[in-house]
mmCIF file of N, CA and C in Angstrom:
data_model
loop_
_atom_site.group_PDB
_atom_site.id
_atom_site.type_symbol
_atom_site.label_atom_id
_atom_site.label_comp_id
_atom_site.label_asym_id
_atom_site.label_seq_id
_atom_site.Cartn_x
_atom_site.Cartn_y
_atom_site.Cartn_z
ATOM 1 N N MET A 1 -11.585 214.354 125.874
ATOM 2 C CA MET A 1 -10.982 215.616 125.511
ATOM 3 C C MET A 1 -12.025 216.533 124.860
ATOM 4 N N TYR A 2 -12.817 216.010 123.912
ATOM 5 C CA TYR A 2 -13.822 216.830 123.258
ATOM 6 C C TYR A 2 -14.906 217.270 124.230
ATOM 7 N N LYS A 3 -15.237 216.393 125.168
ATOM 8 C CA LYS A 3 -16.258 216.737 126.159
ATOM 9 C C LYS A 3 -15.791 217.901 127.027
ATOM 10 N N LYS A 4 -14.507 217.915 127.388
ATOM 11 C CA LYS A 4 -13.961 219.000 128.195
ATOM 12 C C LYS A 4 -14.001 220.323 127.430
ATOM 13 N N ILE A 5 -13.698 220.285 126.142
ATOM 14 C CA ILE A 5 -13.732 221.492 125.314
ATOM 15 C C ILE A 5 -15.156 222.010 125.191
ATOM 16 N N LEU A 6 -16.095 221.137 124.888
ATOM 17 C CA LEU A 6 -17.488 221.553 124.732
ATOM 18 C C LEU A 6 -18.068 222.076 126.038
ATOM 19 N N ASN A 7 -17.754 221.439 127.156
ATOM 20 C CA ASN A 7 -18.245 221.930 128.447
ATOM 21 C C ASN A 7 -17.700 223.313 128.758
ATOM 22 N N SER A 8 -16.445 223.543 128.428
ATOM 23 C CA SER A 8 -15.854 224.861 128.662
ATOM 24 C C SER A 8 -16.511 225.925 127.790
ATOM 25 N N LEU A 9 -16.812 225.580 126.539
ATOM 26 C CA LEU A 9 -17.458 226.546 125.654
ATOM 27 C C LEU A 9 -18.898 226.814 126.077
ATOM 28 N N ILE A 10 -19.580 225.807 126.592
ATOM 29 C CA ILE A 10 -20.961 225.992 127.050
ATOM 30 C C ILE A 10 -21.010 226.822 128.330
ATOM 31 N N GLU A 11 -19.991 226.708 129.181
ATOM 32 C CA GLU A 11 -19.938 227.478 130.423
ATOM 33 C C GLU A 11 -19.779 228.974 130.164
ATOM 34 N N GLN A 12 -19.183 229.349 129.042
ATOM 35 C CA GLN A 12 -18.923 230.751 128.698
ATOM 36 C C GLN A 12 -19.673 231.114 127.409
ATOM 37 N N PRO A 13 -21.003 231.247 127.438
ATOM 38 C CA PRO A 13 -21.736 231.450 126.181
ATOM 39 C C PRO A 13 -21.426 232.785 125.496
ATOM 40 N N LEU A 14 -21.192 233.838 126.252
ATOM 41 C CA LEU A 14 -20.903 235.133 125.639
ATOM 42 C C LEU A 14 -19.561 235.099 124.910
ATOM 43 N N LEU A 15 -18.527 234.598 125.573
ATOM 44 C CA LEU A 15 -17.210 234.522 124.929
ATOM 45 C C LEU A 15 -17.221 233.571 123.739
ATOM 46 N N THR A 16 -17.967 232.482 123.840
ATOM 47 C CA THR A 16 -18.046 231.530 122.732
ATOM 48 C C THR A 16 -18.722 232.155 121.525
ATOM 49 N N SER A 17 -19.815 232.891 121.752
ATOM 50 C CA SER A 17 -20.503 233.513 120.617
ATOM 51 C C SER A 17 -19.639 234.602 119.984
ATOM 52 N N ILE A 18 -18.919 235.368 120.798
ATOM 53 C CA ILE A 18 -18.014 236.386 120.251
ATOM 54 C C ILE A 18 -16.887 235.725 119.465
ATOM 55 N N PHE A 19 -16.344 234.624 119.989
ATOM 56 C CA PHE A 19 -15.266 233.897 119.322
ATOM 57 C C PHE A 19 -15.723 233.367 117.962
ATOM 58 N N VAL A 20 -16.876 232.732 117.921
ATOM 59 C CA VAL A 20 -17.379 232.152 116.667
ATOM 60 C C VAL A 20 -17.710 233.245 115.656
ATOM 61 N N THR A 21 -18.332 234.327 116.109
ATOM 62 C CA THR A 21 -18.673 235.435 115.213
ATOM 63 C C THR A 21 -17.419 236.096 114.658
ATOM 64 N N ASP A 22 -16.455 236.357 115.523
ATOM 65 C CA ASP A 22 -15.195 236.974 115.103
ATOM 66 C C ASP A 22 -14.464 236.096 114.094
ATOM 67 N N PHE A 23 -14.392 234.809 114.363
ATOM 68 C CA PHE A 23 -13.729 233.879 113.460
ATOM 69 C C PHE A 23 -14.442 233.823 112.108
ATOM 70 N N GLY A 24 -15.766 233.797 112.136
ATOM 71 C CA GLY A 24 -16.536 233.760 110.885
ATOM 72 C C GLY A 24 -16.361 235.018 110.051
ATOM 73 N N ILE A 25 -16.365 236.170 110.701
ATOM 74 C CA ILE A 25 -16.179 237.434 109.970
ATOM 75 C C ILE A 25 -14.790 237.487 109.343
ATOM 76 N N LEU A 26 -13.771 237.109 110.105
ATOM 77 C CA LEU A 26 -12.413 237.140 109.553
ATOM 78 C C LEU A 26 -12.215 236.099 108.457
ATOM 79 N N LEU A 27 -12.942 234.984 108.529
ATOM 80 C CA LEU A 27 -12.765 233.919 107.556
ATOM 81 C C LEU A 27 -13.507 234.196 106.253
ATOM 82 N N PHE A 28 -14.718 234.719 106.333
ATOM 83 C CA PHE A 28 -15.567 234.830 105.142
ATOM 84 C C PHE A 28 -15.724 236.248 104.587
ATOM 85 N N HIS A 29 -15.318 237.268 105.320
ATOM 86 C CA HIS A 29 -15.466 238.649 104.851
ATOM 87 C C HIS A 29 -14.107 239.336 104.870
ATOM 88 N N ARG A 30 -14.029 240.464 104.226
ATOM 89 C CA ARG A 30 -12.808 241.263 104.217
ATOM 90 C C ARG A 30 -13.079 242.604 104.906
ATOM 91 N N PRO A 31 -12.908 242.647 106.264
ATOM 92 C CA PRO A 31 -13.086 243.942 106.939
ATOM 93 C C PRO A 31 -11.916 244.871 106.608
ATOM 94 N N PRO A 32 -12.055 246.168 106.890
ATOM 95 C CA PRO A 32 -10.937 247.087 106.673
ATOM 96 C C PRO A 32 -9.685 246.632 107.434
ATOM 97 N N PHE A 33 -8.541 247.055 106.939
ATOM 98 C CA PHE A 33 -7.250 246.552 107.414
ATOM 99 C C PHE A 33 -7.051 246.751 108.915
ATOM 100 N N ILE A 34 -7.252 247.948 109.419
ATOM 101 C CA ILE A 34 -7.035 248.242 110.838
ATOM 102 C C ILE A 34 -8.034 247.470 111.692
ATOM 103 N N PHE A 35 -9.295 247.436 111.256
ATOM 104 C CA PHE A 35 -10.325 246.711 112.002
ATOM 105 C C PHE A 35 -10.026 245.216 112.048
ATOM 106 N N SER A 36 -9.456 244.677 110.969
ATOM 107 C CA SER A 36 -9.129 243.250 110.968
ATOM 108 C C SER A 36 -7.987 242.956 111.943
ATOM 109 N N PHE A 37 -7.040 243.884 112.122
ATOM 110 C CA PHE A 37 -5.992 243.692 113.125
ATOM 111 C C PHE A 37 -6.563 243.679 114.532
ATOM 112 N N VAL A 38 -7.521 244.566 114.800
ATOM 113 C CA VAL A 38 -8.167 244.597 116.115
ATOM 114 C C VAL A 38 -8.922 243.288 116.351
ATOM 115 N N MET A 39 -9.639 242.829 115.336
ATOM 116 C CA MET A 39 -10.390 241.578 115.469
ATOM 117 C C MET A 39 -9.457 240.388 115.638
ATOM 118 N N LEU A 40 -8.345 240.373 114.932
ATOM 119 C CA LEU A 40 -7.375 239.291 115.061
ATOM 120 C C LEU A 40 -6.755 239.288 116.460
ATOM 121 N N GLY A 41 -6.484 240.469 116.993
ATOM 122 C CA GLY A 41 -5.963 240.564 118.363
ATOM 123 C C GLY A 41 -6.964 240.042 119.382
ATOM 124 N N ALA A 42 -8.235 240.368 119.199
ATOM 125 C CA ALA A 42 -9.272 239.868 120.101
ATOM 126 C C ALA A 42 -9.397 238.345 119.989
ATOM 127 N N LEU A 43 -9.299 237.839 118.773
ATOM 128 C CA LEU A 43 -9.386 236.396 118.553
ATOM 129 C C LEU A 43 -8.206 235.675 119.222
ATOM 130 N N MET A 44 -7.019 236.244 119.108
ATOM 131 C CA MET A 44 -5.843 235.630 119.746
ATOM 132 C C MET A 44 -5.958 235.678 121.265
ATOM 133 N N GLY A 45 -6.480 236.769 121.791
ATOM 134 C CA GLY A 45 -6.678 236.874 123.240
ATOM 135 C C GLY A 45 -7.670 235.841 123.754
ATOM 136 N N MET A 46 -8.759 235.646 123.032
ATOM 137 C CA MET A 46 -9.741 234.638 123.438
ATOM 138 C C MET A 46 -9.168 233.231 123.325
ATOM 139 N N CYS A 47 -8.349 232.984 122.297
ATOM 140 C CA CYS A 47 -7.706 231.671 122.160
ATOM 141 C C CYS A 47 -6.784 231.407 123.341
ATOM 142 N N MET A 48 -6.028 232.419 123.763
ATOM 143 C CA MET A 48 -5.133 232.232 124.900
ATOM 144 C C MET A 48 -5.923 232.013 126.186
ATOM 145 N N TYR A 49 -7.041 232.720 126.347
ATOM 146 C CA TYR A 49 -7.884 232.536 127.526
ATOM 147 C C TYR A 49 -8.439 231.119 127.579
ATOM 148 N N PHE A 50 -9.004 230.657 126.456
ATOM 149 C CA PHE A 50 -9.555 229.309 126.422
ATOM 150 C C PHE A 50 -8.451 228.262 126.594
ATOM 151 N N GLY A 51 -7.275 228.517 126.068
ATOM 152 C CA GLY A 51 -6.168 227.590 126.240
ATOM 153 C C GLY A 51 -5.748 227.465 127.695
ATOM 154 N N GLN A 52 -5.711 228.581 128.414
ATOM 155 C CA GLN A 52 -5.383 228.543 129.836
ATOM 156 C C GLN A 52 -6.488 227.877 130.644
ATOM 157 N N LYS A 53 -7.730 228.151 130.269
ATOM 158 C CA LYS A 53 -8.852 227.593 131.016
ATOM 159 C C LYS A 53 -8.941 226.084 130.826
ATOM 160 N N LEU A 54 -8.687 225.606 129.627
ATOM 161 C CA LEU A 54 -8.808 224.184 129.367
ATOM 162 C C LEU A 54 -7.614 223.390 129.899
ATOM 163 N N ALA A 55 -6.403 223.873 129.660
ATOM 164 C CA ALA A 55 -5.173 223.192 130.083
ATOM 165 C C ALA A 55 -5.249 221.704 129.768
ATOM 166 N N LEU A 56 -5.446 221.370 128.499
ATOM 167 C CA LEU A 56 -5.660 219.989 128.093
ATOM 168 C C LEU A 56 -4.428 219.121 128.277
ATOM 169 N N PHE A 57 -3.256 219.704 128.077
ATOM 170 C CA PHE A 57 -2.040 218.902 128.087
ATOM 171 C C PHE A 57 -1.180 219.219 129.300
ATOM 172 N N LYS A 58 -1.761 219.130 130.478
ATOM 173 C CA LYS A 58 -0.992 219.350 131.713
ATOM 174 C C LYS A 58 0.002 218.209 131.891
ATOM 175 N N LEU A 59 1.197 218.573 132.316
ATOM 176 C CA LEU A 59 2.215 217.539 132.545
ATOM 177 C C LEU A 59 2.270 217.133 133.997
#
């Protein structure tokens, strides 16, 4: 499972770097209120994209 996640993140280096940077900024800094909503929306969109791409729990 971890290997599949890491391979997916390595295949998309631009999205992975944006995801990690966005998460770090939201976690450790306090951006302005409106900008933080935009960043949170981008973070949620990337999470949904990676979730669809990985499909770890297919039935």
